[in-house]
Amino acid sequence: MDNAAKTFFLELPSGVSAAAIRSGSLKYNGNNTTIGALSIENGKIKLTLKGNEKTEAYGVKGADGRMDVNFTSNPGNSIWRYSDGRRWQINDYNDEKKITYSFNVNASDSKTPSEKPPLRTVTTKSQPADPSTASWYKDESTAVPYNNVIPGSIETIANPLSYGSAVTQKDGGFTVTHVIPSNNFIPEQVPDSFEKGPWVIGRLYYTKVSYYFLGMAKVSSYSYAGTVTFDYALPTEPTLTGEVALLTPNPNPEKYADKAVPVKLSLKGSLAAYTDTSNILEWVFYAKKTGDDASLVTKKDTAKVLSSEREFDFVISKQEAATQPDFTQNYTLTVTVRFAKPVVTAAGSISSISENFTINAGTYNGPPPSSIPIPTPTPATGKPPIARITMPDQVVAGEKFIVSGAESLDPDGTIVKYAWQHPNVNLALYGKSSDTSYGLDSIDTTQTITLTVTDNDGLTATTSRDIKIVAPAPKAKIQLLGTLKQNRKITIRNATKNISDDFPIIEGSTRFTITAISGGTNADIKYSGSLVGVKEVDVLMKTPGQYKAALYVENTAGYSGTTSWTFTVAPDEAPVPYISMPLIVYRDPDNGNKASVTLEDFTVSPDYDYLEKRVWEYRYDSDNNGNFTGEVWVQINNANLDRINFYPTKVGRYEIRLTVTEEFGQPTIDAFVTAADRKSANTDTQPVLERIVTVENRPPTSDWSW
């Protein structure tokens, strides 16, 4: 009936101090029976209730740690090679006679020494684990203590083996047949009575049996409900409330183990009915062993806040713990808030407020106190196991994390039981490893998880780890995708990840804000739709410059996070045209007196856009005065060719011009761009002498001889 009575420590409402509660007004209303009177202890309401018992029976499964993890056994047969390198001794089991025997066979391969024994089907015996070492479950989320399982209902269920092997259950164990040789073997030391020689080897060929337990459990559960009411006077002037907590040892008292016991205390103070944080000078925290002024420790917090907390470390020495079967050390703690300027109250001006607390920690080296359930020790021999816990040092409230004792080991055997102590976790820990989390009520505290492992000799070892629980405030994160260039699509994405399984991000509360900082204006920011409740938004900047994207996210626990990203949008650069051409050409009498001018385009786009259009033109110096002003441009080609041939017919000078227009080389948003947004340029910036070709008649040739 250990769970029939349970003590609750209830937080006082915000702003209510213990001193404000009217004497005798604490009352419990509910179906449970109270044990003792309601009281105020260290700033909390202490209530002890007798549980309402309910007993039920249901089927349960025994597994290896988790419900979906079966036990495994690796029974095998010893196979030894003789010193001649050709014969093998097969060690087998006769299930009818219940004896182990051996026989010899010759090698089936032609090698000396033989590499493997001949093919045989052999039999071996295996025993399941003790059902008390199993983790028992009603379903995946409901663990059941073994002492609630009815022993006579337990049966072992073995899973079928692979082809060529078989397992039968008999006399509480497994009889297994399997084929050797196989890939499943380990080297084995042959006994001293076997032959000696360089070719003597031993192998243990094994198979794998997977099994679990089924049974019935009879479980008593206890329910607690009700309300606590009291009368109090709301504070109208500055009021200091607080609380003290024992973080370690946990459980308290701790069993004395011929070593000092560390003690960690947490002291918190909160101001009610006061809002002027600028007038708070400092918080001062005092802690000492009761009656021992020399042990006084003082800590300060100069932050201008309405609530502050500090931790203190003490030690119960070996000498103190060994003096008596049950040793208790009392601690006195005080929290004080000091004001920069005196605060006027009805009783006069005050410069500080203080509140005192007491708490105790202890050890025992005799019979355990009744509040600590300690299993009855059984005689054990051998080396004790080593308990190890693997888990993070810090998590956020609501975040699931794995607590594992799988690295625990036993130097001379195996670990058969894992027992966890884990105050305040949301999901109970069980087996080798499991996951759990902490709720919002554990924020800004350091919790302790303790593991006790038991080996097959009945020896135990215990270890503890501390874990800090922090608020599940989301860490907002922005991701920018696309090209940071004028008139290009930029995707601003919410890359925030849920850091808490229990308190995910509320998608509908996500909010983007996009503003211009320099270069452009907010009117240059183009997007469609809403910036609220979306995972990402596509935007386009009409003007280069500096812009800022901000993101607000909120989770279901009420915590929010913000972030921003200032980025620069580069200008869309125009292409840089350049053409190559001959400076003098001659008319060809064989081609209608036409000249042939090869024009080549070497235009580049500095920002890697696509050259979408090329228009080639010329104008002719009709009056041969070397001035092309007033001459009309004539189109040669507009087929976007980077190499063409021009065939002028007249003798004289021709000026060539190429106009190039770009198409966006990166994605854009078509709704916000026009043809005018495409950059273009011509060769007017290229030296004119490089763009003029002179057409001449080919000079006559003569042929003469003597």
XYZ file of C-alpha atoms in Angstrom, residues 104-626:
523
model
C 33.991 -37.529 -34.321
C 33.607 -36.887 -38.043
C 36.150 -36.608 -40.829
C 36.634 -33.397 -42.697
C 34.614 -33.044 -45.890
C 36.983 -30.577 -47.563
C 40.394 -31.457 -49.035
C 42.434 -28.951 -47.081
C 44.831 -29.702 -44.249
C 44.117 -28.299 -41.840
C 40.386 -28.515 -42.609
C 38.651 -25.140 -42.659
C 35.197 -26.267 -41.576
C 33.464 -29.283 -40.084
C 31.089 -31.427 -42.162
C 27.452 -30.377 -42.486
C 25.415 -31.590 -39.497
C 22.197 -30.780 -37.644
C 22.944 -30.473 -33.943
C 20.885 -29.882 -30.813
C 21.498 -27.576 -27.874
C 19.685 -26.365 -24.772
C 18.931 -22.837 -23.551
C 17.161 -21.299 -20.567
C 15.081 -18.088 -20.739
C 15.814 -15.141 -18.487
C 14.152 -14.824 -15.125
C 10.748 -13.145 -15.740
C 11.528 -10.780 -12.865
C 14.217 -9.154 -15.037
C 11.702 -8.343 -17.764
C 10.005 -4.996 -18.221
C 6.254 -5.609 -18.117
C 3.616 -3.662 -20.043
C -0.118 -3.475 -20.392
C 0.361 -1.493 -23.602
C 3.078 0.648 -25.147
C 2.455 3.545 -22.769
C 1.626 1.639 -19.576
C 4.430 -0.079 -17.623
C 3.485 -2.592 -14.922
C 5.706 -3.438 -11.901
C 6.752 -7.085 -11.785
C 5.339 -7.578 -8.296
C 1.878 -7.027 -9.827
C 2.321 -9.926 -12.273
C 0.723 -13.212 -11.173
C 3.655 -15.742 -11.194
C 1.511 -18.772 -12.113
C 0.197 -16.998 -15.222
C 3.610 -16.385 -16.830
C 4.437 -18.324 -19.997
C 7.410 -18.030 -22.321
C 6.725 -17.464 -26.024
C 9.570 -18.246 -28.462
C 9.514 -16.835 -31.990
C 10.027 -19.266 -34.895
C 13.596 -19.686 -36.159
C 14.857 -19.385 -39.716
C 14.685 -22.256 -42.191
C 16.767 -25.271 -41.157
C 16.489 -24.475 -37.440
C 13.754 -25.130 -34.911
C 12.989 -24.360 -31.282
C 10.723 -26.260 -28.902
C 9.828 -25.399 -25.323
C 10.125 -28.072 -22.710
C 10.770 -28.221 -18.971
C 10.863 -24.452 -18.788
C 13.673 -24.162 -21.343
C 14.359 -24.196 -25.087
C 15.564 -27.153 -27.124
C 17.107 -25.805 -30.324
C 18.232 -27.637 -33.463
C 20.415 -25.803 -35.970
C 22.734 -26.595 -38.872
C 26.500 -26.315 -38.660
C 28.750 -25.017 -39.992
C 27.306 -21.501 -40.334
C 28.596 -17.944 -40.290
C 27.537 -17.609 -36.655
C 30.523 -18.773 -34.642
C 33.141 -17.432 -32.265
C 36.572 -18.871 -31.410
C 36.578 -21.023 -28.292
C 39.339 -22.220 -26.002
C 39.421 -26.018 -26.002
C 39.684 -27.682 -22.565
C 43.036 -28.886 -21.248
C 41.832 -32.501 -21.563
C 41.593 -32.178 -25.339
C 44.505 -32.876 -27.694
C 47.379 -30.437 -27.982
C 48.851 -29.316 -31.260
C 49.218 -26.338 -33.619
C 46.147 -27.350 -35.638
C 43.848 -27.723 -32.643
C 41.108 -25.086 -32.634
C 37.741 -24.668 -30.983
C 34.631 -22.973 -32.324
C 31.271 -22.281 -30.747
C 28.590 -22.336 -33.435
C 25.470 -20.583 -32.161
C 21.987 -19.602 -33.216
C 19.616 -16.893 -32.028
C 16.385 -17.504 -30.095
C 14.025 -14.551 -29.715
C 11.334 -14.741 -27.052
C 9.085 -12.801 -24.689
C 6.734 -13.466 -21.768
C 2.951 -13.284 -21.444
C 1.029 -13.206 -18.206
C -1.739 -11.661 -16.150
C -1.316 -8.741 -13.766
C -3.429 -7.658 -10.858
C -2.857 -3.962 -10.266
C -4.153 -1.623 -7.633
C -4.318 2.004 -8.673
C -5.029 5.007 -6.531
C -6.778 8.190 -7.565
C -6.479 11.618 -6.027
C -8.631 14.638 -6.752
C -10.182 17.622 -5.119
C -9.622 21.276 -4.458
C -7.926 23.304 -1.755
C -9.433 26.603 -0.727
C -8.298 29.308 1.632
C -8.923 32.931 2.491
C -6.220 35.493 2.039
C -5.683 39.203 1.805
C -4.311 40.515 -1.462
C -1.067 42.422 -0.915
C -1.357 46.138 -1.463
C 2.284 46.897 -0.706
C 5.552 45.206 -1.645
C 5.407 41.556 -0.517
C 8.195 38.993 -0.770
C 7.339 35.345 -1.375
C 9.690 32.481 -2.063
C 10.432 28.805 -1.923
C 13.342 26.499 -1.191
C 13.975 23.121 -2.816
C 16.357 20.248 -2.147
C 17.897 19.236 -5.468
C 20.316 16.645 -4.109
C 20.492 14.153 -2.520
C 17.614 12.524 -4.337
C 16.119 10.464 -2.814
C 16.517 12.081 0.561
C 17.897 10.713 2.847
C 20.699 9.004 0.937
C 22.284 5.736 2.013
C 25.692 6.320 3.572
C 28.428 4.706 1.456
C 31.588 5.679 3.332
C 31.926 8.935 1.432
C 30.814 12.536 1.633
C 27.318 13.324 0.378
C 26.882 16.487 -1.745
C 23.868 18.673 -0.958
C 22.428 21.174 -3.459
C 19.733 23.670 -2.422
C 17.729 26.093 -4.541
C 16.300 29.333 -3.083
C 13.894 31.554 -5.011
C 12.348 34.906 -4.152
C 9.525 36.815 -5.887
C 8.142 40.316 -5.330
C 4.371 40.837 -5.413
C 2.370 44.079 -5.488
C 5.445 45.922 -6.745
C 6.395 46.885 -10.301
C 9.193 49.474 -10.101
C 12.128 47.294 -11.189
C 14.339 50.384 -11.595
C 14.294 50.796 -7.811
C 15.547 47.269 -7.108
C 19.141 47.536 -5.936
C 19.973 43.860 -5.480
C 18.818 40.418 -4.415
C 20.784 38.779 -1.607
C 20.599 35.067 -0.785
C 21.928 33.517 2.444
C 22.276 29.819 3.278
C 23.943 28.039 6.180
C 23.824 24.928 8.297
C 21.382 25.712 11.061
C 23.282 26.918 14.099
C 26.617 27.062 12.257
C 27.354 30.687 11.327
C 30.770 29.692 9.983
C 29.059 27.791 7.158
C 27.198 30.888 5.910
C 27.261 31.365 2.126
C 26.074 34.627 0.537
C 25.146 35.162 -3.115
C 23.888 38.280 -4.900
C 21.964 39.184 -8.022
C 22.127 42.806 -9.170
C 19.641 42.357 -12.015
C 16.618 44.623 -11.795
C 14.026 41.837 -11.831
C 10.958 40.939 -9.787
C 12.083 37.338 -9.244
C 15.482 35.741 -8.713
C 16.906 32.358 -7.786
C 20.254 30.974 -6.639
C 21.661 27.521 -5.812
C 23.896 26.549 -2.892
C 26.241 23.602 -2.498
C 26.977 21.979 0.858
C 28.474 18.653 1.905
C 27.549 16.127 4.571
C 30.975 14.846 5.540
C 31.897 11.197 6.051
C 32.395 11.894 9.734
C 28.922 13.414 10.140
C 27.173 10.652 8.186
C 28.908 7.920 10.151
C 28.028 9.256 13.626
C 24.542 7.756 13.824
C 22.222 5.423 11.880
C 20.108 8.364 10.695
C 21.835 11.728 10.261
C 19.851 14.860 9.435
C 21.368 18.223 8.627
C 19.059 21.264 8.848
C 19.674 24.348 6.721
C 18.465 27.909 7.232
C 18.037 30.120 4.185
C 17.080 33.763 3.731
C 16.234 35.762 0.631
C 16.369 39.564 0.800
C 15.517 42.190 -1.786
C 17.030 45.650 -1.278
C 15.703 48.870 -2.761
C 17.763 51.768 -4.103
C 15.345 54.276 -2.583
C 13.173 53.578 0.482
C 9.654 52.349 -0.281
C 6.812 53.932 1.675
C 4.396 51.435 3.302
C 1.625 51.720 5.858
C 4.120 50.760 8.552
C 6.658 53.309 7.361
C 9.548 53.456 4.898
C 11.456 50.219 4.212
C 14.765 49.715 2.415
C 14.548 45.901 2.178
C 12.298 42.863 2.660
C 13.429 39.403 3.815
C 11.876 35.941 4.020
C 13.297 32.925 5.908
C 13.119 29.197 5.051
C 14.350 25.881 6.429
C 14.985 22.528 4.799
C 16.901 19.368 5.676
C 18.954 16.654 4.009
C 20.224 13.447 5.497
C 21.813 10.034 5.267
C 21.207 6.637 6.831
C 23.558 3.752 7.486
C 21.238 1.549 9.487
C 17.835 0.213 8.488
C 16.358 2.405 5.726
C 13.714 4.963 6.743
C 10.185 3.831 5.961
C 9.853 6.561 3.332
C 12.593 4.971 1.198
C 11.589 1.642 -0.358
C 14.754 -0.458 -0.328
C 14.609 -4.040 -1.598
C 15.632 -6.734 0.850
C 19.250 -7.588 0.056
C 20.092 -11.123 -0.955
C 23.428 -12.809 -0.403
C 25.680 -12.158 -3.357
C 29.197 -12.868 -4.425
C 31.432 -11.596 -7.203
C 32.322 -8.190 -8.520
C 29.649 -5.470 -8.320
C 28.303 -3.899 -11.521
C 29.068 -0.374 -12.712
C 26.081 1.920 -13.276
C 26.296 4.507 -16.033
C 23.699 6.958 -17.343
C 23.778 8.501 -20.802
C 21.542 11.531 -21.305
C 21.818 15.246 -22.184
C 22.866 17.829 -19.596
C 20.105 20.231 -20.640
C 16.709 19.955 -22.352
C 13.770 22.240 -22.951
C 10.447 21.560 -21.307
C 8.335 19.254 -23.450
C 11.315 17.939 -25.422
C 11.539 14.155 -25.501
C 15.006 12.805 -24.799
C 16.493 9.374 -24.250
C 17.822 8.274 -20.875
C 19.961 5.174 -21.255
C 21.680 2.860 -18.845
C 22.921 0.615 -21.667
C 26.547 1.538 -20.991
C 26.306 0.030 -17.516
C 28.335 -3.142 -17.224
C 29.127 -6.066 -14.952
C 32.800 -7.163 -14.937
C 31.971 -10.794 -14.130
C 28.442 -11.343 -15.411
C 25.398 -9.601 -16.785
C 23.067 -6.882 -15.599
C 19.568 -8.234 -15.092
C 17.646 -5.259 -13.729
C 17.491 -1.503 -14.207
C 15.619 0.560 -11.585
C 15.120 4.308 -12.134
C 14.216 7.159 -9.821
C 13.039 10.190 -11.730
C 10.934 12.757 -9.877
C 8.803 15.089 -12.029
C 9.265 13.339 -15.395
C 6.250 13.086 -17.704
C 6.904 9.474 -18.747
C 8.282 6.855 -16.373
C 11.699 5.385 -17.220
C 12.080 1.640 -17.569
C 14.475 -1.027 -18.785
C 17.860 -0.291 -20.306
C 16.713 2.931 -21.948
C 13.568 4.874 -22.696
C 12.501 8.378 -23.520
C 10.762 10.926 -21.361
C 10.303 14.673 -20.970
C 9.656 17.367 -18.384
C 6.665 19.687 -18.175
C 6.422 23.453 -17.912
C 6.421 23.250 -14.114
C 10.076 22.116 -14.211
C 11.378 25.144 -16.136
C 14.527 26.735 -14.672
C 15.154 23.796 -12.339
C 17.839 21.141 -12.206
C 16.398 17.650 -11.887
C 18.191 14.464 -10.835
C 17.758 11.044 -12.432
C 19.099 8.043 -10.533
C 19.785 4.538 -11.857
C 20.319 1.400 -9.771
C 21.482 -1.687 -11.660
C 21.458 -5.259 -10.352
C 23.663 -8.007 -11.764
C 23.125 -11.756 -11.932
C 24.906 -12.144 -8.567
C 22.412 -9.855 -6.859
C 24.977 -7.044 -6.467
C 23.885 -3.468 -7.148
C 25.378 -0.127 -8.122
C 23.791 3.316 -8.219
C 24.618 6.532 -10.065
C 22.884 9.857 -10.715
C 22.939 12.580 -13.352
C 21.608 16.125 -13.194
C 19.712 17.723 -16.051
C 18.763 21.371 -16.465
C 15.269 22.153 -17.797
C 14.904 25.426 -19.666
C 11.923 27.199 -21.171
C 10.784 25.927 -24.596
C 11.251 29.304 -26.229
C 11.504 28.666 -29.982
C 14.660 29.809 -31.738
C 13.338 31.592 -34.791
C 15.374 31.015 -37.944
C 15.064 32.579 -41.382
C 16.335 31.005 -44.578
C 16.813 33.023 -47.779
C 16.572 31.217 -51.109
C 16.879 32.513 -54.639
C 19.037 35.268 -56.084
C 19.600 38.480 -54.131
C 19.288 40.674 -57.205
C 16.913 43.293 -58.469
C 13.727 41.902 -60.080
C 14.558 38.316 -59.044
C 12.457 36.003 -56.900
C 13.666 35.735 -53.309
C 12.041 33.137 -51.073
C 12.011 34.028 -47.389
C 11.386 30.796 -45.502
C 10.586 30.018 -41.889
C 13.325 27.506 -41.032
C 12.446 27.357 -37.334
C 12.461 23.831 -35.940
C 10.327 22.532 -33.119
C 12.619 22.143 -30.127
C 9.832 20.678 -27.996
C 7.723 17.666 -28.953
C 4.900 18.717 -26.651
C 4.801 22.380 -27.659
C 5.070 22.701 -31.454
C 5.148 25.939 -33.416
C 1.684 27.388 -34.136
C 1.764 27.816 -37.900
C -1.105 30.309 -37.858
C 0.835 32.647 -35.557
C 3.928 32.812 -37.767
C 4.451 36.360 -39.031
C 6.931 37.822 -41.536
C 7.835 41.501 -41.781
C 9.848 42.896 -44.708
C 11.148 46.482 -44.726
C 13.479 48.630 -46.799
C 16.524 50.036 -45.026
C 18.445 51.899 -47.731
C 18.447 52.220 -51.502
C 14.807 51.302 -51.992
C 11.490 51.958 -50.291
C 8.788 49.693 -48.922
C 6.883 50.309 -52.153
C 9.695 48.520 -54.014
C 8.938 45.275 -52.089
C 6.544 43.150 -54.143
C 4.763 39.990 -52.994
C 1.367 38.336 -53.264
C -0.871 37.079 -50.473
C -0.348 37.353 -46.729
C 2.758 37.464 -44.558
C 0.921 35.827 -41.657
C 0.399 32.105 -41.142
C 2.556 30.987 -44.064
C 5.655 28.795 -44.172
C 7.408 30.971 -46.754
C 6.807 34.002 -48.938
C 8.128 34.861 -52.425
C 9.189 38.497 -52.756
C 10.773 40.668 -55.440
C 12.655 43.936 -54.968
C 12.203 46.493 -57.752
C 15.164 48.565 -56.587
C 18.587 47.449 -55.402
C 19.461 48.252 -51.806
C 19.459 46.920 -48.280
C 16.365 45.222 -46.872
C 15.442 43.418 -43.648
C 13.268 40.342 -43.202
C 11.957 39.660 -39.693
C 10.186 36.578 -38.389
C 7.973 36.021 -35.355
C 7.063 32.493 -34.212
C 5.070 31.213 -31.260
C 4.544 27.749 -29.799
C 1.639 26.146 -27.972
C 3.291 26.766 -24.590
C 2.944 30.533 -25.135
C 6.635 31.190 -25.762
C 7.719 33.177 -28.774
C 10.892 33.908 -30.687
C 11.985 36.505 -33.196
C 14.856 36.916 -35.591
C 15.780 39.092 -38.534
C 18.100 38.994 -41.503
C 19.444 42.102 -43.177
C 20.429 41.426 -46.760
C 21.576 43.383 -49.790
C 19.829 43.179 -53.132
C 22.340 43.760 -55.936
C 21.456 45.791 -59.029
C 20.623 44.040 -62.279
C 23.682 44.904 -64.368
C 23.368 45.672 -68.056
C 25.281 43.580 -70.575
C 28.644 44.809 -71.878
C 28.599 44.528 -75.692
C 31.766 44.152 -77.723
C 32.119 43.229 -81.377
C 35.047 42.110 -83.501
C 35.287 42.897 -87.218
C 37.854 43.655 -89.945
C 38.725 47.296 -90.609
C 39.253 47.009 -94.397
C 37.573 44.688 -96.887
C 37.510 44.535 -100.677
C 34.717 44.087 -103.131
C 34.731 40.740 -104.888
C 34.168 40.870 -108.668
C 33.268 37.205 -108.566
C 30.430 37.931 -106.104
C 28.621 40.817 -107.779
C 31.220 43.279 -106.511
C 30.024 42.698 -102.945
C 32.367 42.835 -99.989
C 32.110 40.283 -97.147
C 32.405 41.520 -93.552
C 32.382 38.937 -90.723
C 30.873 40.411 -87.558
C 31.371 38.556 -84.245
C 29.763 39.286 -80.886
C 31.829 38.964 -77.677
C 29.246 40.495 -75.348
C 29.317 39.393 -71.709
C 26.713 39.601 -68.948
C 28.515 40.624 -65.730
C 25.801 39.000 -63.581
C 25.301 35.889 -65.742
C 22.008 36.718 -67.340
C 20.894 35.222 -70.640
C 21.448 37.227 -73.857
C 17.997 36.948 -75.323
C 18.119 39.354 -78.273
C 20.808 40.717 -80.651
C 20.104 43.365 -83.330
C 22.875 44.146 -85.841
C 22.769 47.528 -87.726
C 24.925 49.672 -89.984
C 24.979 53.210 -91.308
C 26.856 54.390 -94.431
C 28.959 57.542 -94.773
C 27.091 58.606 -97.907
C 28.960 61.901 -98.481
C 32.370 60.421 -97.626
C 33.156 63.194 -95.164
C 34.048 60.894 -92.277
